[in-house]
Amino acid sequence: MQEIDWANLGFGYMKTNYNVRCTFKDGKWGEIEVTDSEYINIHMAATALHYGQEIFEGLKAFRGKDGKIRIFRLEENARRIAESAKGIKMEPIPEDIFRKMVVKAVELNAEFVPPYGSGASLYIRPLEIGMSAQVGVKPSTEYLFLILVTPVGPYFKEGFRPTNICVMREFDRVAPKGTGRWKVGGNYAASMAAGERAHELGYSAVLYLDPKEKKYLDECGPANFFAIKDGKYITPDSESILPSITNKSLMQLAEDMGIEVERRHILLEELADITEAAACGTAAVASPVAEIDDLDTGVKYVVSKDGEPGPITTKLYNQLRGVQLGDVEDIHGWNTIVEVNE
Ligand SMILES: *Cc1c(COP(=O)(O)O)cnc(C)c1O
């Protein structure tokens, strides 16, 4: 295997040894298959290609100081992808098959799990697509569930630094009772124009408002949002938000630290009274926010006065990273340990 410069890896795709697949056909899931092919043989009339029957997940495996590989909260991803499947009328992958396949994908590619201390990790990407050939709009009868893995570099290459985000009302990511609560590829397609616009203007992400009334905070790009207000951890509650496993974990850790947690509607104007804010998700754990600019009203909410990440955000970030790496005791049983003879 080639030498990999782990610390300078980006968030991109790198070929690994194998990917793992399972097909739903004739009313049942088949055997788990292992392949070194990076390609899928797909019918040109497959529902995934025409009508967006595509769902996915994202989770990570880490190598600890003890050399062991830990996969973070895979049961949560198993449950969530099953919910996404039901949401857009696809066939849910059973939790035991999901678990077996994730573990297998990591075992077969163990040499790509970056070393402890590099800041890098193995990104695990499960996806499911509708495969049957049809041109009428109805759910597929055949599905492919596939897991690929690829090593990814540390998210914060220049250190754990806050960035600026913006509020814009020109685009919605999802509809009020739409597919926002599920991890559907189409939600990402719908967010591209807004995301690119924000990047052009120098912002790291868009802080979306609720798509119905445009009064409450929703998601922050492809991540959840949380803030610290009066010493409490507050995070938006909305039907259009994807339930982030990172956010759920941070809420638990906050409670463990004695910090009160509120999951509720948050008015945009409340941003004037927050002392810290961050976007959260698997990619970064927590990405601190310096300033939030409302592009339509011109109001600027300065969250970090000194340009530094807030103390609670930093503490939560370190604690979650610690659990993932095995440096902090895993009191909630979040990690699946994979033993491999390398
Ligand atoms: C995946 C995703 C997140 C983050 O979820 P995690 O489980 O924490 O990685 C947040 N918002 C959206 C829209 C997502 O697709």
XYZ file of C-alpha atoms and ligand atoms in Angstrom:
357
model
C 0.000 0.000 0.000
C 1.128 3.534 -0.758
C 2.192 5.822 2.086
C -0.675 8.110 3.072
C -0.077 11.597 4.475
C -2.930 11.232 6.994
C -2.739 14.699 8.554
C -3.030 16.409 5.159
C -5.848 14.312 3.764
C -8.908 16.287 2.722
C -12.558 15.260 2.740
C -12.422 13.457 -0.562
C -12.656 9.998 -2.029
C -9.716 7.635 -1.981
C -9.975 4.077 -3.228
C -9.749 1.447 -0.510
C -9.613 -2.350 -0.748
C -13.254 -3.368 -0.781
C -16.862 -2.269 -0.539
C -19.749 -4.340 0.785
C -23.151 -4.792 -0.864
C -26.538 -6.388 -0.337
C -29.461 -6.559 -2.755
C -33.194 -6.621 -2.063
C -34.964 -8.630 -4.730
C -38.027 -10.901 -4.939
C -39.204 -9.573 -1.588
C -36.056 -10.330 0.437
C -32.528 -9.179 1.223
C -29.846 -11.472 -0.209
C -26.369 -12.456 0.959
C -23.744 -9.864 1.880
C -21.282 -9.493 -0.995
C -17.751 -8.132 -0.978
C -16.221 -6.556 -4.065
C -13.186 -4.539 -5.082
C -15.094 -2.901 -7.943
C -15.808 0.793 -7.516
C -18.655 0.648 -10.026
C -22.334 -0.267 -9.955
C -24.084 -1.910 -12.857
C -27.382 -0.089 -12.957
C -30.323 -0.139 -15.348
C -30.817 3.182 -17.131
C -34.466 3.256 -16.020
C -33.703 2.654 -12.310
C -35.849 4.731 -9.943
C -32.768 6.159 -8.216
C -31.756 7.870 -11.438
C -35.133 9.315 -12.390
C -37.099 9.877 -9.226
C -34.437 10.291 -6.600
C -34.929 7.093 -4.617
C -31.595 7.504 -2.854
C -30.784 7.682 0.846
C -27.468 7.605 2.649
C -25.638 7.741 5.952
C -22.302 8.966 7.243
C -20.371 7.691 10.252
C -16.766 7.292 11.290
C -14.264 4.802 12.671
C -11.278 5.949 14.735
C -8.088 4.325 15.927
C -7.326 4.710 19.620
C -4.060 5.006 21.499
C -4.553 1.311 22.305
C -4.543 0.523 18.557
C -8.189 -0.589 18.662
C -10.659 0.602 16.051
C -13.876 2.189 17.338
C -16.978 2.817 15.248
C -19.170 5.577 16.689
C -22.891 4.901 17.340
C -23.570 2.704 14.322
C -26.917 1.530 15.751
C -28.172 5.104 15.497
C -27.231 5.259 11.815
C -28.916 1.883 11.268
C -32.146 3.217 12.761
C -31.966 6.468 10.875
C -31.435 4.926 7.445
C -34.402 2.630 8.071
C -36.498 5.717 8.870
C -35.226 7.451 5.719
C -36.168 4.359 3.688
C -39.712 4.328 5.062
C -39.954 8.081 4.467
C -39.509 7.766 0.716
C -41.029 4.295 0.315
C -37.819 2.331 -0.049
C -37.086 -1.028 1.587
C -35.554 -0.546 5.072
C -32.299 -2.417 5.609
C -32.589 -4.585 8.750
C -30.406 -3.365 11.629
C -28.453 -6.626 11.927
C -27.472 -6.595 8.241
C -26.475 -2.920 8.535
C -24.306 -3.684 11.569
C -22.625 -6.714 9.986
C -21.878 -4.792 6.814
C -20.425 -1.768 8.578
C -18.143 -3.967 10.683
C -17.123 -5.973 7.628
C -16.358 -2.851 5.590
C -14.126 -1.573 8.397
C -12.394 -4.935 8.963
C -11.633 -5.388 5.268
C -10.183 -1.875 5.055
C -8.523 -1.737 8.473
C -5.240 -0.549 6.972
C -7.066 2.638 5.926
C -8.122 3.512 9.466
C -5.739 6.401 10.180
C -3.320 6.193 13.107
C -4.118 7.661 16.517
C -2.989 11.256 16.795
C -3.243 12.050 13.075
C -6.620 13.731 13.490
C -7.833 11.711 10.508
C -10.508 8.997 10.548
C -12.180 6.421 8.346
C -15.400 7.819 6.879
C -18.076 5.183 6.347
C -20.710 5.914 3.724
C -23.706 3.563 3.509
C -26.159 4.258 0.701
C -29.286 2.700 -0.723
C -30.731 3.148 -4.198
C -33.855 2.045 -6.044
C -32.727 -0.304 -8.820
C -35.740 -1.541 -10.722
C -36.411 -0.365 -14.248
C -39.612 1.604 -14.507
C -40.713 4.913 -15.902
C -43.961 5.213 -13.990
C -43.677 7.109 -10.718
C -43.839 4.425 -8.047
C -41.441 2.845 -5.567
C -38.840 0.417 -6.862
C -39.218 -3.304 -6.169
C -35.419 -3.853 -6.079
C -32.814 -2.059 -3.977
C -29.068 -2.009 -3.620
C -27.586 -1.237 -0.218
C -23.873 -0.528 -0.359
C -21.183 0.592 2.085
C -17.992 2.261 0.944
C -15.281 3.638 3.201
C -12.579 6.220 2.613
C -10.035 7.842 4.918
C -10.628 11.546 5.569
C -8.306 14.123 7.063
C -8.795 16.281 10.146
C -11.647 18.760 9.653
C -9.823 21.623 11.352
C -6.501 21.809 9.541
C -5.764 25.342 10.738
C -7.017 24.553 14.220
C -10.443 24.695 15.846
C -11.486 28.178 14.589
C -14.877 29.869 14.269
C -16.219 30.808 10.835
C -18.990 33.126 9.667
C -22.372 31.886 8.464
C -25.319 33.685 6.897
C -29.101 33.718 6.934
C -30.747 33.990 3.500
C -34.393 33.670 2.548
C -33.939 33.223 -1.162
C -33.807 29.411 -0.989
C -35.322 26.635 1.101
C -33.504 23.362 1.655
C -36.700 21.425 2.272
C -40.475 21.877 2.428
C -42.309 22.268 5.777
C -43.669 18.724 5.697
C -41.149 17.449 3.183
C -38.140 15.163 3.347
C -35.928 17.252 5.641
C -36.129 14.767 8.497
C -34.687 12.013 6.311
C -31.194 11.689 4.876
C -32.200 11.898 1.249
C -29.811 12.825 -1.569
C -32.454 15.150 -3.011
C -32.229 17.421 0.034
C -28.606 17.990 -0.843
C -29.451 18.735 -4.473
C -31.935 21.311 -3.175
C -29.250 22.940 -1.002
C -26.507 23.314 -3.610
C -27.518 26.717 -4.986
C -27.791 28.295 -1.528
C -24.548 26.670 -0.356
C -22.587 27.854 -3.371
C -24.012 31.359 -3.033
C -22.940 31.472 0.624
C -19.426 30.279 -0.260
C -19.123 32.929 -2.982
C -19.957 35.539 -0.363
C -17.313 34.161 1.998
C -19.542 32.241 4.409
C -18.957 28.635 5.444
C -22.686 27.765 5.480
C -26.278 28.955 5.336
C -28.268 29.037 8.548
C -31.708 28.121 7.205
C -34.907 29.458 8.701
C -37.949 27.225 9.031
C -39.441 26.871 5.553
C -43.002 27.673 6.617
C -42.824 30.919 8.575
C -39.164 31.942 8.243
C -39.208 32.842 11.927
C -37.312 30.033 13.576
C -33.840 28.590 13.156
C -33.608 25.334 11.246
C -30.444 23.603 9.945
C -26.995 25.020 9.324
C -26.097 23.827 5.823
C -25.839 20.023 5.998
C -25.461 20.153 9.791
C -27.564 20.810 12.881
C -27.195 24.059 14.794
C -26.813 24.682 18.507
C -26.130 27.736 20.606
C -25.400 28.583 24.210
C -27.863 31.015 25.768
C -27.908 31.858 29.487
C -25.548 28.915 29.986
C -28.038 26.510 28.383
C -27.514 24.355 25.288
C -30.300 25.271 22.878
C -30.991 23.561 19.554
C -33.893 23.961 17.119
C -36.792 21.523 17.142
C -38.501 21.287 13.771
C -40.132 18.727 11.509
C -37.768 19.660 8.721
C -34.513 18.983 10.583
C -32.505 15.803 10.124
C -31.946 14.310 13.590
C -28.163 14.560 13.891
C -26.486 11.828 15.903
C -23.684 14.253 16.766
C -26.228 16.736 18.141
C -27.919 13.967 20.137
C -24.526 12.973 21.554
C -23.562 16.554 22.406
C -26.909 17.035 24.168
C -26.178 13.943 26.268
C -22.640 15.106 27.076
C -23.961 18.575 27.983
C -26.421 16.978 30.411
C -23.624 14.825 31.826
C -21.729 18.074 32.517
C -24.741 19.580 34.267
C -25.633 21.907 31.391
C -29.350 22.326 30.796
C -30.503 21.318 27.304
C -33.461 22.833 25.460
C -34.692 21.441 22.169
C -37.327 23.905 21.027
C -38.354 26.475 18.456
C -35.697 29.203 18.462
C -36.603 32.621 17.112
C -34.090 34.231 14.782
C -33.989 37.293 17.090
C -32.701 35.124 19.937
C -29.350 35.121 18.163
C -28.826 38.544 19.732
C -28.621 36.893 23.166
C -26.431 33.870 22.531
C -22.850 33.594 23.739
C -21.717 30.642 21.591
C -22.907 28.837 18.468
C -21.804 25.932 16.303
C -22.825 23.696 13.431
C -22.656 20.018 14.370
C -22.377 16.791 12.421
C -20.145 13.786 11.847
C -17.704 15.636 9.584
C -16.558 18.247 12.118
C -18.268 17.229 15.408
C -18.772 20.945 16.144
C -17.769 23.810 13.909
C -17.850 27.024 15.950
C -19.504 30.165 14.595
C -17.980 33.645 14.875
C -20.695 35.779 13.299
C -24.112 35.285 11.732
C -25.057 37.783 9.036
C -28.651 38.198 7.940
C -28.231 39.005 4.253
C -31.786 40.291 3.827
C -32.005 42.672 6.792
C -28.326 43.542 7.170
C -28.380 42.573 10.872
C -25.095 41.052 12.078
C -25.090 38.826 15.138
C -21.560 38.781 16.535
C -21.336 35.538 18.499
C -17.626 35.387 19.248
C -16.364 38.810 20.280
C -12.718 37.733 20.423
C -12.776 35.386 17.419
C -12.188 32.358 19.638
C -14.443 29.302 20.001
C -16.585 29.462 23.145
C -15.614 27.504 26.284
C -18.677 25.216 26.350
C -18.417 24.397 22.643
C -14.722 23.613 23.109
C -15.379 21.416 26.130
C -18.144 19.485 24.368
C -16.009 19.069 21.247
C -13.073 17.702 23.242
C -15.288 15.382 25.236
C -16.951 13.867 22.157
C -13.636 13.480 20.325
C -12.265 11.879 23.483
C -15.006 9.256 23.535
C -14.547 8.522 19.821
C -10.802 8.036 20.228
C -11.108 5.991 23.409
C -9.377 8.661 25.530
C -12.541 9.326 27.552
C -14.530 6.495 29.137
C -17.451 5.457 26.921
C -20.066 5.469 29.688
C -23.012 5.369 27.280
C -21.722 2.425 25.225
C -21.494 4.408 22.000
C -18.494 2.663 20.442
C -18.375 -0.660 18.622
C -14.851 -2.003 18.942
C -13.486 -3.870 15.934
C -10.667 -6.303 16.631
C -8.451 -6.988 13.657
C -5.147 -8.786 13.305
C -3.107 -6.407 11.188
C -26.130 14.055 8.053
C -26.761 15.348 8.362
C -26.566 16.006 9.589
C -25.613 15.520 10.641
O -25.949 14.284 11.207
P -24.875 13.456 12.005
O -25.562 12.193 12.339
O -24.525 14.240 13.213
O -23.693 13.290 11.109
C -27.257 17.182 9.824
N -28.074 17.712 8.887
C -28.267 17.120 7.696
C -29.163 17.763 6.709
C -27.626 15.925 7.397
O -27.827 15.355 6.207
